[in-house]
């Protein structure tokens, strides 16, 4: 995305969209997916992951002493197996409100929201259908890029797109391939369903429908997930309810989660910045439930040319394996 409005949209959609770049033409074998999948414990498995969201202005630097918090919000993923026609449902809800701070620029005091739901086959992870709604606040001297997006991968094999806050905008339609594909809204879970270790390297393909409508042709990207390191992350004592053991140091008790840090990006020389995702090395357990490789923290930076200007982080603050 080259103009400022589209750069802004990329920053706000970091939780839900892969980067818009030219996909790699070199075909390589896709890595295998786990069997059983890391969230599967029964035919009606349930998982809800809640995150706190922080958006930083990083124009003066990305370190803690230089970046400035300009937005706060929430992100949640809800996964249910055995839903519509036996498919697995994955829904996402995201909201961010920017602070009334000059560092927030044109976002000052505004709220943006994104929601999506995708249904997919429980074993192959092929997408059946997807719906997404992006509701952005109006910004001065900027075109409002709010939109609705839907796709029927198994039925009509068509996707629709509509800018919802642009006068006179008409709904667009795009044909979808007859071959089975996976959807961009599943990205962090597709990555999670493959091998993750500090030295692993895996890949998978997914369709990005927003980029498809921008380009006027189907955009299917090959994503590469590289494990880079292991570290411990303290995200709060709620994790003690999921089998994370306590560590006492100088009369202070914490519950650090051992994580594998990964880099998730499009497989292309011009791939743009990657997502940094920290997946839990050990399963989160509760009773008989054991959910593996939960994404504990997600981080994404946006750039103006070669200079970082925004960083968005999502940190796990609660989870549940029962409705």
PDB file of C-alpha atoms in Angstrom:
ATOM      1  CA  UNK A   1       0.000   0.000   0.000  1.00  0.00           C
ATOM      2  CA  UNK A   2       1.630   3.227  -1.108  1.00  0.00           C
ATOM      3  CA  UNK A   3      -0.499   6.218  -0.093  1.00  0.00           C
ATOM      4  CA  UNK A   4      -0.822   7.423   3.496  1.00  0.00           C
ATOM      5  CA  UNK A   5      -4.423   6.336   3.956  1.00  0.00           C
ATOM      6  CA  UNK A   6      -3.602   2.771   2.975  1.00  0.00           C
ATOM      7  CA  UNK A   7      -0.539   2.754   5.243  1.00  0.00           C
ATOM      8  CA  UNK A   8      -2.801   3.815   8.082  1.00  0.00           C
ATOM      9  CA  UNK A   9      -5.234   1.010   7.335  1.00  0.00           C
ATOM     10  CA  UNK A  10      -2.406  -1.548   7.297  1.00  0.00           C
ATOM     11  CA  UNK A  11      -1.368  -0.394  10.765  1.00  0.00           C
ATOM     12  CA  UNK A  12      -4.861  -0.850  12.184  1.00  0.00           C
ATOM     13  CA  UNK A  13      -5.480  -4.220  10.551  1.00  0.00           C
ATOM     14  CA  UNK A  14      -2.327  -5.850  11.861  1.00  0.00           C
ATOM     15  CA  UNK A  15      -4.293  -8.320  13.895  1.00  0.00           C
ATOM     16  CA  UNK A  16      -6.318  -9.495  10.981  1.00  0.00           C
ATOM     17  CA  UNK A  17      -4.487  -9.030   7.708  1.00  0.00           C
ATOM     18  CA  UNK A  18      -1.291 -10.228   6.104  1.00  0.00           C
ATOM     19  CA  UNK A  19       0.861  -7.661   4.323  1.00  0.00           C
ATOM     20  CA  UNK A  20      -0.010  -6.601   0.796  1.00  0.00           C
ATOM     21  CA  UNK A  21       2.996  -7.494  -1.340  1.00  0.00           C
ATOM     22  CA  UNK A  22       3.774  -9.503  -4.438  1.00  0.00           C
ATOM     23  CA  UNK A  23       3.593 -13.199  -3.680  1.00  0.00           C
ATOM     24  CA  UNK A  24       6.502 -15.504  -4.338  1.00  0.00           C
ATOM     25  CA  UNK A  25       6.198 -17.448  -7.570  1.00  0.00           C
ATOM     26  CA  UNK A  26       8.515 -20.297  -6.542  1.00  0.00           C
ATOM     27  CA  UNK A  27       6.469 -23.323  -5.515  1.00  0.00           C
ATOM     28  CA  UNK A  28       7.699 -25.265  -2.501  1.00  0.00           C
ATOM     29  CA  UNK A  29       5.994 -28.080  -0.593  1.00  0.00           C
ATOM     30  CA  UNK A  30       3.683 -26.967   2.180  1.00  0.00           C
ATOM     31  CA  UNK A  31       4.637 -28.203   5.646  1.00  0.00           C
ATOM     32  CA  UNK A  32       2.346 -30.749   7.295  1.00  0.00           C
ATOM     33  CA  UNK A  33      -0.213 -29.814   9.938  1.00  0.00           C
ATOM     34  CA  UNK A  34      -0.458 -31.402  13.370  1.00  0.00           C
ATOM     35  CA  UNK A  35      -2.648 -34.441  13.927  1.00  0.00           C
ATOM     36  CA  UNK A  36      -4.400 -33.920  16.272  1.00  0.00           C
ATOM     37  CA  UNK A  37      -4.514 -30.150  15.944  1.00  0.00           C
ATOM     38  CA  UNK A  38      -3.199 -28.212  18.965  1.00  0.00           C
ATOM     39  CA  UNK A  39      -6.664 -27.002  20.038  1.00  0.00           C
ATOM     40  CA  UNK A  40      -8.450 -30.342  19.519  1.00  0.00           C
ATOM     41  CA  UNK A  41      -9.487 -32.317  22.614  1.00  0.00           C
ATOM     42  CA  UNK A  42     -12.962 -33.472  21.507  1.00  0.00           C
ATOM     43  CA  UNK A  43     -15.438 -33.099  18.669  1.00  0.00           C
ATOM     44  CA  UNK A  44     -16.730 -29.958  20.407  1.00  0.00           C
ATOM     45  CA  UNK A  45     -13.484 -28.316  21.509  1.00  0.00           C
ATOM     46  CA  UNK A  46     -13.773 -24.695  22.616  1.00  0.00           C
ATOM     47  CA  UNK A  47     -11.128 -22.054  23.104  1.00  0.00           C
ATOM     48  CA  UNK A  48     -11.366 -18.331  23.806  1.00  0.00           C
ATOM     49  CA  UNK A  49      -8.221 -16.204  23.904  1.00  0.00           C
ATOM     50  CA  UNK A  50      -8.414 -12.591  25.093  1.00  0.00           C
ATOM     51  CA  UNK A  51      -5.617 -10.082  24.527  1.00  0.00           C
ATOM     52  CA  UNK A  52      -4.841  -6.554  25.618  1.00  0.00           C
ATOM     53  CA  UNK A  53      -3.810  -4.311  22.738  1.00  0.00           C
ATOM     54  CA  UNK A  54      -1.271  -1.491  22.850  1.00  0.00           C
ATOM     55  CA  UNK A  55      -0.415   0.777  19.927  1.00  0.00           C
ATOM     56  CA  UNK A  56       2.830   2.764  20.059  1.00  0.00           C
ATOM     57  CA  UNK A  57       4.198   5.729  18.161  1.00  0.00           C
ATOM     58  CA  UNK A  58       7.755   4.626  17.334  1.00  0.00           C
ATOM     59  CA  UNK A  59       8.928   7.606  15.297  1.00  0.00           C
ATOM     60  CA  UNK A  60      11.594   8.332  17.938  1.00  0.00           C
ATOM     61  CA  UNK A  61      12.544   4.679  18.389  1.00  0.00           C
ATOM     62  CA  UNK A  62      11.164   1.257  19.234  1.00  0.00           C
ATOM     63  CA  UNK A  63      12.777   0.805  22.675  1.00  0.00           C
ATOM     64  CA  UNK A  64      10.688   1.197  25.832  1.00  0.00           C
ATOM     65  CA  UNK A  65      12.225   4.579  26.668  1.00  0.00           C
ATOM     66  CA  UNK A  66      11.473   6.059  23.238  1.00  0.00           C
ATOM     67  CA  UNK A  67       8.161   4.641  22.056  1.00  0.00           C
ATOM     68  CA  UNK A  68       4.940   6.311  23.187  1.00  0.00           C
ATOM     69  CA  UNK A  69       1.633   4.539  23.866  1.00  0.00           C
ATOM     70  CA  UNK A  70      -1.055   6.148  21.718  1.00  0.00           C
ATOM     71  CA  UNK A  71      -3.802   3.525  21.725  1.00  0.00           C
ATOM     72  CA  UNK A  72      -5.340   0.782  23.854  1.00  0.00           C
ATOM     73  CA  UNK A  73      -7.775  -1.954  23.012  1.00  0.00           C
ATOM     74  CA  UNK A  74      -8.805  -5.576  23.025  1.00  0.00           C
ATOM     75  CA  UNK A  75      -8.506  -8.573  20.723  1.00  0.00           C
ATOM     76  CA  UNK A  76     -10.215 -11.935  21.108  1.00  0.00           C
ATOM     77  CA  UNK A  77     -10.167 -15.205  19.201  1.00  0.00           C
ATOM     78  CA  UNK A  78     -12.967 -17.722  19.767  1.00  0.00           C
ATOM     79  CA  UNK A  79     -12.639 -21.199  18.272  1.00  0.00           C
ATOM     80  CA  UNK A  80     -15.369 -23.844  18.329  1.00  0.00           C
ATOM     81  CA  UNK A  81     -15.244 -27.258  16.700  1.00  0.00           C
ATOM     82  CA  UNK A  82     -18.362 -29.068  15.483  1.00  0.00           C
ATOM     83  CA  UNK A  83     -20.250 -25.932  14.507  1.00  0.00           C
ATOM     84  CA  UNK A  84     -21.966 -25.255  11.160  1.00  0.00           C
ATOM     85  CA  UNK A  85     -22.182 -28.543   9.181  1.00  0.00           C
ATOM     86  CA  UNK A  86     -19.417 -29.936  11.368  1.00  0.00           C
ATOM     87  CA  UNK A  87     -16.951 -27.197  10.418  1.00  0.00           C
ATOM     88  CA  UNK A  88     -14.746 -25.406  12.926  1.00  0.00           C
ATOM     89  CA  UNK A  89     -15.580 -21.770  13.583  1.00  0.00           C
ATOM     90  CA  UNK A  90     -12.914 -19.147  14.305  1.00  0.00           C
ATOM     91  CA  UNK A  91     -14.146 -15.668  15.141  1.00  0.00           C
ATOM     92  CA  UNK A  92     -12.061 -12.566  15.828  1.00  0.00           C
ATOM     93  CA  UNK A  93     -13.059  -9.282  17.470  1.00  0.00           C
ATOM     94  CA  UNK A  94     -10.698  -6.315  17.647  1.00  0.00           C
ATOM     95  CA  UNK A  95     -11.163  -2.786  18.961  1.00  0.00           C
ATOM     96  CA  UNK A  96      -8.692   0.030  19.560  1.00  0.00           C
ATOM     97  CA  UNK A  97      -9.234   3.534  20.914  1.00  0.00           C
ATOM     98  CA  UNK A  98      -6.500   6.083  20.352  1.00  0.00           C
ATOM     99  CA  UNK A  99      -5.542   8.407  23.174  1.00  0.00           C
ATOM    100  CA  UNK A 100      -6.189  12.125  23.044  1.00  0.00           C
ATOM    101  CA  UNK A 101      -2.501  12.723  22.570  1.00  0.00           C
ATOM    102  CA  UNK A 102      -0.791  14.663  19.797  1.00  0.00           C
ATOM    103  CA  UNK A 103       1.488  11.672  19.234  1.00  0.00           C
ATOM    104  CA  UNK A 104      -1.557   9.822  17.871  1.00  0.00           C
ATOM    105  CA  UNK A 105      -1.777  12.277  14.969  1.00  0.00           C
ATOM    106  CA  UNK A 106      -4.967  12.012  12.913  1.00  0.00           C
ATOM    107  CA  UNK A 107      -6.058   8.998  15.020  1.00  0.00           C
ATOM    108  CA  UNK A 108      -6.373  11.144  18.167  1.00  0.00           C
ATOM    109  CA  UNK A 109      -9.417  10.109  20.236  1.00  0.00           C
ATOM    110  CA  UNK A 110     -10.842   7.794  17.577  1.00  0.00           C
ATOM    111  CA  UNK A 111     -12.025   4.180  17.807  1.00  0.00           C
ATOM    112  CA  UNK A 112     -11.703   1.482  15.120  1.00  0.00           C
ATOM    113  CA  UNK A 113     -13.215  -1.998  15.155  1.00  0.00           C
ATOM    114  CA  UNK A 114     -12.754  -5.201  13.171  1.00  0.00           C
ATOM    115  CA  UNK A 115     -14.650  -8.481  13.384  1.00  0.00           C
ATOM    116  CA  UNK A 116     -14.509 -11.647  11.322  1.00  0.00           C
ATOM    117  CA  UNK A 117     -15.771 -15.219  11.293  1.00  0.00           C
ATOM    118  CA  UNK A 118     -14.383 -18.051   9.224  1.00  0.00           C
ATOM    119  CA  UNK A 119     -15.576 -21.657   9.024  1.00  0.00           C
ATOM    120  CA  UNK A 120     -13.110 -24.348   7.984  1.00  0.00           C
ATOM    121  CA  UNK A 121     -12.783 -28.109   7.745  1.00  0.00           C
ATOM    122  CA  UNK A 122     -11.532 -29.523  11.076  1.00  0.00           C
ATOM    123  CA  UNK A 123      -8.778 -31.683   9.564  1.00  0.00           C
ATOM    124  CA  UNK A 124      -7.598 -30.142   6.288  1.00  0.00           C
ATOM    125  CA  UNK A 125      -8.140 -26.555   7.553  1.00  0.00           C
ATOM    126  CA  UNK A 126      -9.618 -25.645   4.167  1.00  0.00           C
ATOM    127  CA  UNK A 127     -11.912 -22.629   4.457  1.00  0.00           C
ATOM    128  CA  UNK A 128     -15.635 -23.047   3.828  1.00  0.00           C
ATOM    129  CA  UNK A 129     -16.808 -19.458   4.273  1.00  0.00           C
ATOM    130  CA  UNK A 130     -15.713 -16.130   5.718  1.00  0.00           C
ATOM    131  CA  UNK A 131     -17.291 -12.841   6.721  1.00  0.00           C
ATOM    132  CA  UNK A 132     -15.440  -9.725   7.849  1.00  0.00           C
ATOM    133  CA  UNK A 133     -16.483  -6.231   8.885  1.00  0.00           C
ATOM    134  CA  UNK A 134     -14.086  -3.313   9.307  1.00  0.00           C
ATOM    135  CA  UNK A 135     -15.506  -0.150  10.904  1.00  0.00           C
ATOM    136  CA  UNK A 136     -13.077   2.775  10.923  1.00  0.00           C
ATOM    137  CA  UNK A 137     -13.703   6.220  12.376  1.00  0.00           C
ATOM    138  CA  UNK A 138     -13.789   9.188  10.000  1.00  0.00           C
ATOM    139  CA  UNK A 139     -10.462  11.001   9.719  1.00  0.00           C
ATOM    140  CA  UNK A 140      -9.945  14.522   8.497  1.00  0.00           C
ATOM    141  CA  UNK A 141      -8.952  14.715   4.824  1.00  0.00           C
ATOM    142  CA  UNK A 142      -8.869  10.914   4.540  1.00  0.00           C
ATOM    143  CA  UNK A 143     -11.112   8.564   2.602  1.00  0.00           C
ATOM    144  CA  UNK A 144     -12.872   6.226   5.006  1.00  0.00           C
ATOM    145  CA  UNK A 145     -11.836   2.686   4.058  1.00  0.00           C
ATOM    146  CA  UNK A 146     -14.390   0.800   6.176  1.00  0.00           C
ATOM    147  CA  UNK A 147     -15.593  -2.307   4.363  1.00  0.00           C
ATOM    148  CA  UNK A 148     -17.551  -5.548   4.458  1.00  0.00           C
ATOM    149  CA  UNK A 149     -16.070  -8.695   2.940  1.00  0.00           C
ATOM    150  CA  UNK A 150     -17.550 -12.155   2.499  1.00  0.00           C
ATOM    151  CA  UNK A 151     -16.587 -15.379   0.766  1.00  0.00           C
ATOM    152  CA  UNK A 152     -18.265 -18.690  -0.033  1.00  0.00           C
ATOM    153  CA  UNK A 153     -15.426 -21.070  -0.828  1.00  0.00           C
ATOM    154  CA  UNK A 154     -17.449 -24.308  -1.089  1.00  0.00           C
ATOM    155  CA  UNK A 155     -20.803 -23.133  -2.516  1.00  0.00           C
ATOM    156  CA  UNK A 156     -20.937 -20.272  -4.996  1.00  0.00           C
ATOM    157  CA  UNK A 157     -17.130 -19.911  -5.118  1.00  0.00           C
ATOM    158  CA  UNK A 158     -17.544 -16.132  -5.003  1.00  0.00           C
ATOM    159  CA  UNK A 159     -16.377 -13.315  -2.759  1.00  0.00           C
ATOM    160  CA  UNK A 160     -17.999  -9.900  -2.314  1.00  0.00           C
ATOM    161  CA  UNK A 161     -16.524  -6.589  -1.182  1.00  0.00           C
ATOM    162  CA  UNK A 162     -18.113  -3.234  -0.362  1.00  0.00           C
ATOM    163  CA  UNK A 163     -16.694   0.030   0.992  1.00  0.00           C
ATOM    164  CA  UNK A 164     -19.440   0.831   3.491  1.00  0.00           C
ATOM    165  CA  UNK A 165     -18.754   4.525   4.191  1.00  0.00           C
ATOM    166  CA  UNK A 166     -18.106   5.785   0.686  1.00  0.00           C
ATOM    167  CA  UNK A 167     -21.056   7.431  -1.057  1.00  0.00           C
ATOM    168  CA  UNK A 168     -21.953   5.651  -4.255  1.00  0.00           C
ATOM    169  CA  UNK A 169     -19.672   2.678  -3.603  1.00  0.00           C
ATOM    170  CA  UNK A 170     -20.812  -0.464  -5.378  1.00  0.00           C
ATOM    171  CA  UNK A 171     -20.377  -4.037  -4.233  1.00  0.00           C
ATOM    172  CA  UNK A 172     -17.665  -5.900  -6.099  1.00  0.00           C
ATOM    173  CA  UNK A 173     -17.636  -9.627  -6.813  1.00  0.00           C
ATOM    174  CA  UNK A 174     -14.653 -11.893  -7.442  1.00  0.00           C
ATOM    175  CA  UNK A 175     -14.584 -15.549  -8.420  1.00  0.00           C
ATOM    176  CA  UNK A 176     -12.875 -17.975  -6.079  1.00  0.00           C
ATOM    177  CA  UNK A 177     -10.903 -21.069  -7.118  1.00  0.00           C
ATOM    178  CA  UNK A 178     -12.604 -24.442  -7.210  1.00  0.00           C
ATOM    179  CA  UNK A 179      -9.588 -25.904  -5.452  1.00  0.00           C
ATOM    180  CA  UNK A 180      -9.620 -25.833  -1.650  1.00  0.00           C
ATOM    181  CA  UNK A 181      -7.792 -22.916  -0.010  1.00  0.00           C
ATOM    182  CA  UNK A 182      -7.203 -21.449   3.448  1.00  0.00           C
ATOM    183  CA  UNK A 183      -8.197 -17.943   4.477  1.00  0.00           C
ATOM    184  CA  UNK A 184      -6.074 -15.068   5.802  1.00  0.00           C
ATOM    185  CA  UNK A 185      -8.280 -14.798   8.917  1.00  0.00           C
ATOM    186  CA  UNK A 186      -6.846 -18.152  10.042  1.00  0.00           C
ATOM    187  CA  UNK A 187      -3.216 -17.032   9.785  1.00  0.00           C
ATOM    188  CA  UNK A 188      -2.022 -17.278  13.404  1.00  0.00           C
ATOM    189  CA  UNK A 189      -3.830 -20.604  13.843  1.00  0.00           C
ATOM    190  CA  UNK A 190      -2.456 -22.068  10.611  1.00  0.00           C
ATOM    191  CA  UNK A 191       1.021 -21.196  11.855  1.00  0.00           C
ATOM    192  CA  UNK A 192       0.206 -22.664  15.261  1.00  0.00           C
ATOM    193  CA  UNK A 193      -0.879 -25.963  13.690  1.00  0.00           C
ATOM    194  CA  UNK A 194       2.602 -26.678  12.332  1.00  0.00           C
ATOM    195  CA  UNK A 195       5.884 -27.530  14.050  1.00  0.00           C
ATOM    196  CA  UNK A 196       7.130 -24.781  16.365  1.00  0.00           C
ATOM    197  CA  UNK A 197      10.538 -24.865  18.002  1.00  0.00           C
ATOM    198  CA  UNK A 198      13.458 -22.460  18.335  1.00  0.00           C
ATOM    199  CA  UNK A 199      14.996 -23.903  15.148  1.00  0.00           C
ATOM    200  CA  UNK A 200      11.903 -24.863  13.126  1.00  0.00           C
ATOM    201  CA  UNK A 201      10.947 -23.502   9.719  1.00  0.00           C
ATOM    202  CA  UNK A 202       7.536 -24.243   8.222  1.00  0.00           C
ATOM    203  CA  UNK A 203       5.285 -22.801   5.541  1.00  0.00           C
ATOM    204  CA  UNK A 204       1.659 -22.743   4.460  1.00  0.00           C
ATOM    205  CA  UNK A 205      -0.499 -21.004   1.853  1.00  0.00           C
ATOM    206  CA  UNK A 206      -3.493 -18.748   2.402  1.00  0.00           C
ATOM    207  CA  UNK A 207      -5.722 -16.443   0.350  1.00  0.00           C
ATOM    208  CA  UNK A 208      -5.884 -12.747   1.260  1.00  0.00           C
ATOM    209  CA  UNK A 209      -9.212 -11.499  -0.081  1.00  0.00           C
ATOM    210  CA  UNK A 210      -8.675  -7.832   0.792  1.00  0.00           C
ATOM    211  CA  UNK A 211      -5.543  -7.815  -1.358  1.00  0.00           C
ATOM    212  CA  UNK A 212      -7.433  -9.798  -4.000  1.00  0.00           C
ATOM    213  CA  UNK A 213      -9.969  -7.000  -4.412  1.00  0.00           C
ATOM    214  CA  UNK A 214      -7.255  -4.336  -4.361  1.00  0.00           C
ATOM    215  CA  UNK A 215      -5.319  -6.111  -7.119  1.00  0.00           C
ATOM    216  CA  UNK A 216      -8.267  -7.411  -9.129  1.00  0.00           C
ATOM    217  CA  UNK A 217      -6.796 -10.906  -9.101  1.00  0.00           C
ATOM    218  CA  UNK A 218      -6.560 -13.723  -6.577  1.00  0.00           C
ATOM    219  CA  UNK A 219      -3.778 -13.193  -4.053  1.00  0.00           C
ATOM    220  CA  UNK A 220      -2.613 -16.415  -2.421  1.00  0.00           C
ATOM    221  CA  UNK A 221       0.525 -16.017  -0.318  1.00  0.00           C
ATOM    222  CA  UNK A 222       2.963 -18.559   0.995  1.00  0.00           C
ATOM    223  CA  UNK A 223       3.671 -17.758   4.623  1.00  0.00           C
ATOM    224  CA  UNK A 224       6.885 -18.825   6.346  1.00  0.00           C
ATOM    225  CA  UNK A 225       7.120 -19.350  10.103  1.00  0.00           C
ATOM    226  CA  UNK A 226      10.659 -19.440  11.509  1.00  0.00           C
ATOM    227  CA  UNK A 227      11.431 -20.244  15.131  1.00  0.00           C
ATOM    228  CA  UNK A 228      14.182 -17.999  16.454  1.00  0.00           C
ATOM    229  CA  UNK A 229      14.577 -18.391  20.233  1.00  0.00           C
ATOM    230  CA  UNK A 230      13.104 -19.470  23.550  1.00  0.00           C
ATOM    231  CA  UNK A 231      12.379 -17.087  26.397  1.00  0.00           C
ATOM    232  CA  UNK A 232      10.145 -16.659  29.444  1.00  0.00           C
ATOM    233  CA  UNK A 233       7.342 -14.130  29.535  1.00  0.00           C
ATOM    234  CA  UNK A 234       5.432 -12.967  32.602  1.00  0.00           C
ATOM    235  CA  UNK A 235       1.881 -12.067  31.531  1.00  0.00           C
ATOM    236  CA  UNK A 236       0.131 -12.322  34.901  1.00  0.00           C
ATOM    237  CA  UNK A 237      -0.818 -14.872  37.512  1.00  0.00           C
ATOM    238  CA  UNK A 238      -3.970 -16.038  35.670  1.00  0.00           C
ATOM    239  CA  UNK A 239      -1.778 -18.620  33.918  1.00  0.00           C
ATOM    240  CA  UNK A 240      -1.435 -20.581  37.186  1.00  0.00           C
ATOM    241  CA  UNK A 241      -4.928 -21.930  36.453  1.00  0.00           C
ATOM    242  CA  UNK A 242      -3.549 -23.508  33.287  1.00  0.00           C
ATOM    243  CA  UNK A 243      -0.664 -25.512  34.714  1.00  0.00           C
ATOM    244  CA  UNK A 244       2.041 -22.846  34.628  1.00  0.00           C
ATOM    245  CA  UNK A 245       4.306 -23.317  37.639  1.00  0.00           C
ATOM    246  CA  UNK A 246       5.274 -20.586  40.073  1.00  0.00           C
ATOM    247  CA  UNK A 247       8.781 -19.178  40.384  1.00  0.00           C
ATOM    248  CA  UNK A 248       9.785 -17.386  43.599  1.00  0.00           C
ATOM    249  CA  UNK A 249      12.696 -14.974  43.501  1.00  0.00           C
ATOM    250  CA  UNK A 250      13.515 -12.545  46.335  1.00  0.00           C
ATOM    251  CA  UNK A 251      10.099 -13.092  47.935  1.00  0.00           C
ATOM    252  CA  UNK A 252       8.324 -12.300  44.656  1.00  0.00           C
ATOM    253  CA  UNK A 253       6.258 -15.026  43.017  1.00  0.00           C
ATOM    254  CA  UNK A 254       5.684 -14.975  39.271  1.00  0.00           C
ATOM    255  CA  UNK A 255       4.335 -17.456  36.744  1.00  0.00           C
ATOM    256  CA  UNK A 256       6.558 -17.099  33.656  1.00  0.00           C
ATOM    257  CA  UNK A 257       5.418 -18.809  30.468  1.00  0.00           C
ATOM    258  CA  UNK A 258       8.146 -20.441  28.392  1.00  0.00           C
ATOM    259  CA  UNK A 259       7.633 -19.279  24.809  1.00  0.00           C
ATOM    260  CA  UNK A 260       9.093 -19.941  21.395  1.00  0.00           C
ATOM    261  CA  UNK A 261       9.609 -16.693  19.514  1.00  0.00           C
ATOM    262  CA  UNK A 262       8.747 -16.945  15.823  1.00  0.00           C
ATOM    263  CA  UNK A 263       8.835 -14.719  12.776  1.00  0.00           C
ATOM    264  CA  UNK A 264       5.823 -14.973  10.456  1.00  0.00           C
ATOM    265  CA  UNK A 265       6.081 -13.381   7.004  1.00  0.00           C
ATOM    266  CA  UNK A 266       5.277 -13.779   3.326  1.00  0.00           C
ATOM    267  CA  UNK A 267       7.876 -15.784   1.415  1.00  0.00           C
ATOM    268  CA  UNK A 268       9.141 -13.037  -0.864  1.00  0.00           C
ATOM    269  CA  UNK A 269      12.118 -10.696  -1.042  1.00  0.00           C
ATOM    270  CA  UNK A 270       9.707  -7.738  -0.874  1.00  0.00           C
ATOM    271  CA  UNK A 271       7.660  -9.272   1.904  1.00  0.00           C
ATOM    272  CA  UNK A 272       7.621  -6.204   4.155  1.00  0.00           C
ATOM    273  CA  UNK A 273       7.834  -6.383   7.971  1.00  0.00           C
ATOM    274  CA  UNK A 274       7.013  -9.669   9.656  1.00  0.00           C
ATOM    275  CA  UNK A 275       4.861 -10.554  12.624  1.00  0.00           C
ATOM    276  CA  UNK A 276       6.683 -11.641  15.762  1.00  0.00           C
ATOM    277  CA  UNK A 277       4.591 -14.287  17.505  1.00  0.00           C
ATOM    278  CA  UNK A 278       5.473 -15.913  20.823  1.00  0.00           C
ATOM    279  CA  UNK A 279       3.830 -19.333  21.140  1.00  0.00           C
ATOM    280  CA  UNK A 280       3.681 -21.171  24.472  1.00  0.00           C
ATOM    281  CA  UNK A 281       6.172 -24.053  24.438  1.00  0.00           C
ATOM    282  CA  UNK A 282       4.099 -26.137  26.869  1.00  0.00           C
ATOM    283  CA  UNK A 283       0.387 -26.834  26.705  1.00  0.00           C
ATOM    284  CA  UNK A 284      -2.065 -24.808  28.755  1.00  0.00           C
ATOM    285  CA  UNK A 285      -3.988 -27.394  30.785  1.00  0.00           C
ATOM    286  CA  UNK A 286      -7.211 -27.234  32.755  1.00  0.00           C
ATOM    287  CA  UNK A 287      -8.696 -30.483  34.024  1.00  0.00           C
ATOM    288  CA  UNK A 288      -8.635 -32.911  31.114  1.00  0.00           C
ATOM    289  CA  UNK A 289      -8.192 -30.098  28.614  1.00  0.00           C
ATOM    290  CA  UNK A 290      -4.731 -29.482  27.083  1.00  0.00           C
ATOM    291  CA  UNK A 291      -4.404 -26.799  24.423  1.00  0.00           C
ATOM    292  CA  UNK A 292      -1.001 -26.553  22.789  1.00  0.00           C
ATOM    293  CA  UNK A 293       1.100 -23.748  21.324  1.00  0.00           C
ATOM    294  CA  UNK A 294      -1.193 -20.922  22.397  1.00  0.00           C
ATOM    295  CA  UNK A 295      -0.087 -17.560  20.939  1.00  0.00           C
ATOM    296  CA  UNK A 296       0.926 -15.592  24.041  1.00  0.00           C
ATOM    297  CA  UNK A 297       2.115 -12.365  22.415  1.00  0.00           C
ATOM    298  CA  UNK A 298       1.907 -10.940  18.884  1.00  0.00           C
ATOM    299  CA  UNK A 299       3.841  -7.899  17.703  1.00  0.00           C
ATOM    300  CA  UNK A 300       3.767  -6.015  14.419  1.00  0.00           C
ATOM    301  CA  UNK A 301       5.525  -2.847  13.211  1.00  0.00           C
ATOM    302  CA  UNK A 302       4.417  -0.462  10.467  1.00  0.00           C
ATOM    303  CA  UNK A 303       6.919   1.569   8.477  1.00  0.00           C
ATOM    304  CA  UNK A 304       7.023   4.840   6.568  1.00  0.00           C
ATOM    305  CA  UNK A 305       9.650   3.893   4.023  1.00  0.00           C
ATOM    306  CA  UNK A 306      12.514   2.437   6.075  1.00  0.00           C
ATOM    307  CA  UNK A 307      11.449   4.211   9.272  1.00  0.00           C
ATOM    308  CA  UNK A 308       9.185   2.550  11.853  1.00  0.00           C
ATOM    309  CA  UNK A 309       6.284   4.768  12.886  1.00  0.00           C
ATOM    310  CA  UNK A 310       3.871   2.386  14.614  1.00  0.00           C
ATOM    311  CA  UNK A 311       4.105  -0.788  16.683  1.00  0.00           C
ATOM    312  CA  UNK A 312       1.097  -2.828  17.785  1.00  0.00           C
ATOM    313  CA  UNK A 313       1.305  -5.527  20.452  1.00  0.00           C
ATOM    314  CA  UNK A 314      -1.270  -8.097  21.558  1.00  0.00           C
ATOM    315  CA  UNK A 315      -0.622  -9.761  24.938  1.00  0.00           C
ATOM    316  CA  UNK A 316      -2.686 -12.664  26.267  1.00  0.00           C
ATOM    317  CA  UNK A 317      -4.596 -11.652  29.407  1.00  0.00           C
ATOM    318  CA  UNK A 318      -7.200 -14.426  29.759  1.00  0.00           C
ATOM    319  CA  UNK A 319      -8.242 -17.710  28.202  1.00  0.00           C
ATOM    320  CA  UNK A 320     -11.026 -20.238  28.596  1.00  0.00           C
ATOM    321  CA  UNK A 321     -11.648 -23.764  27.371  1.00  0.00           C
ATOM    322  CA  UNK A 322     -15.340 -23.826  28.325  1.00  0.00           C
ATOM    323  CA  UNK A 323     -18.255 -21.619  27.239  1.00  0.00           C
TER     324      UNK A 323
END
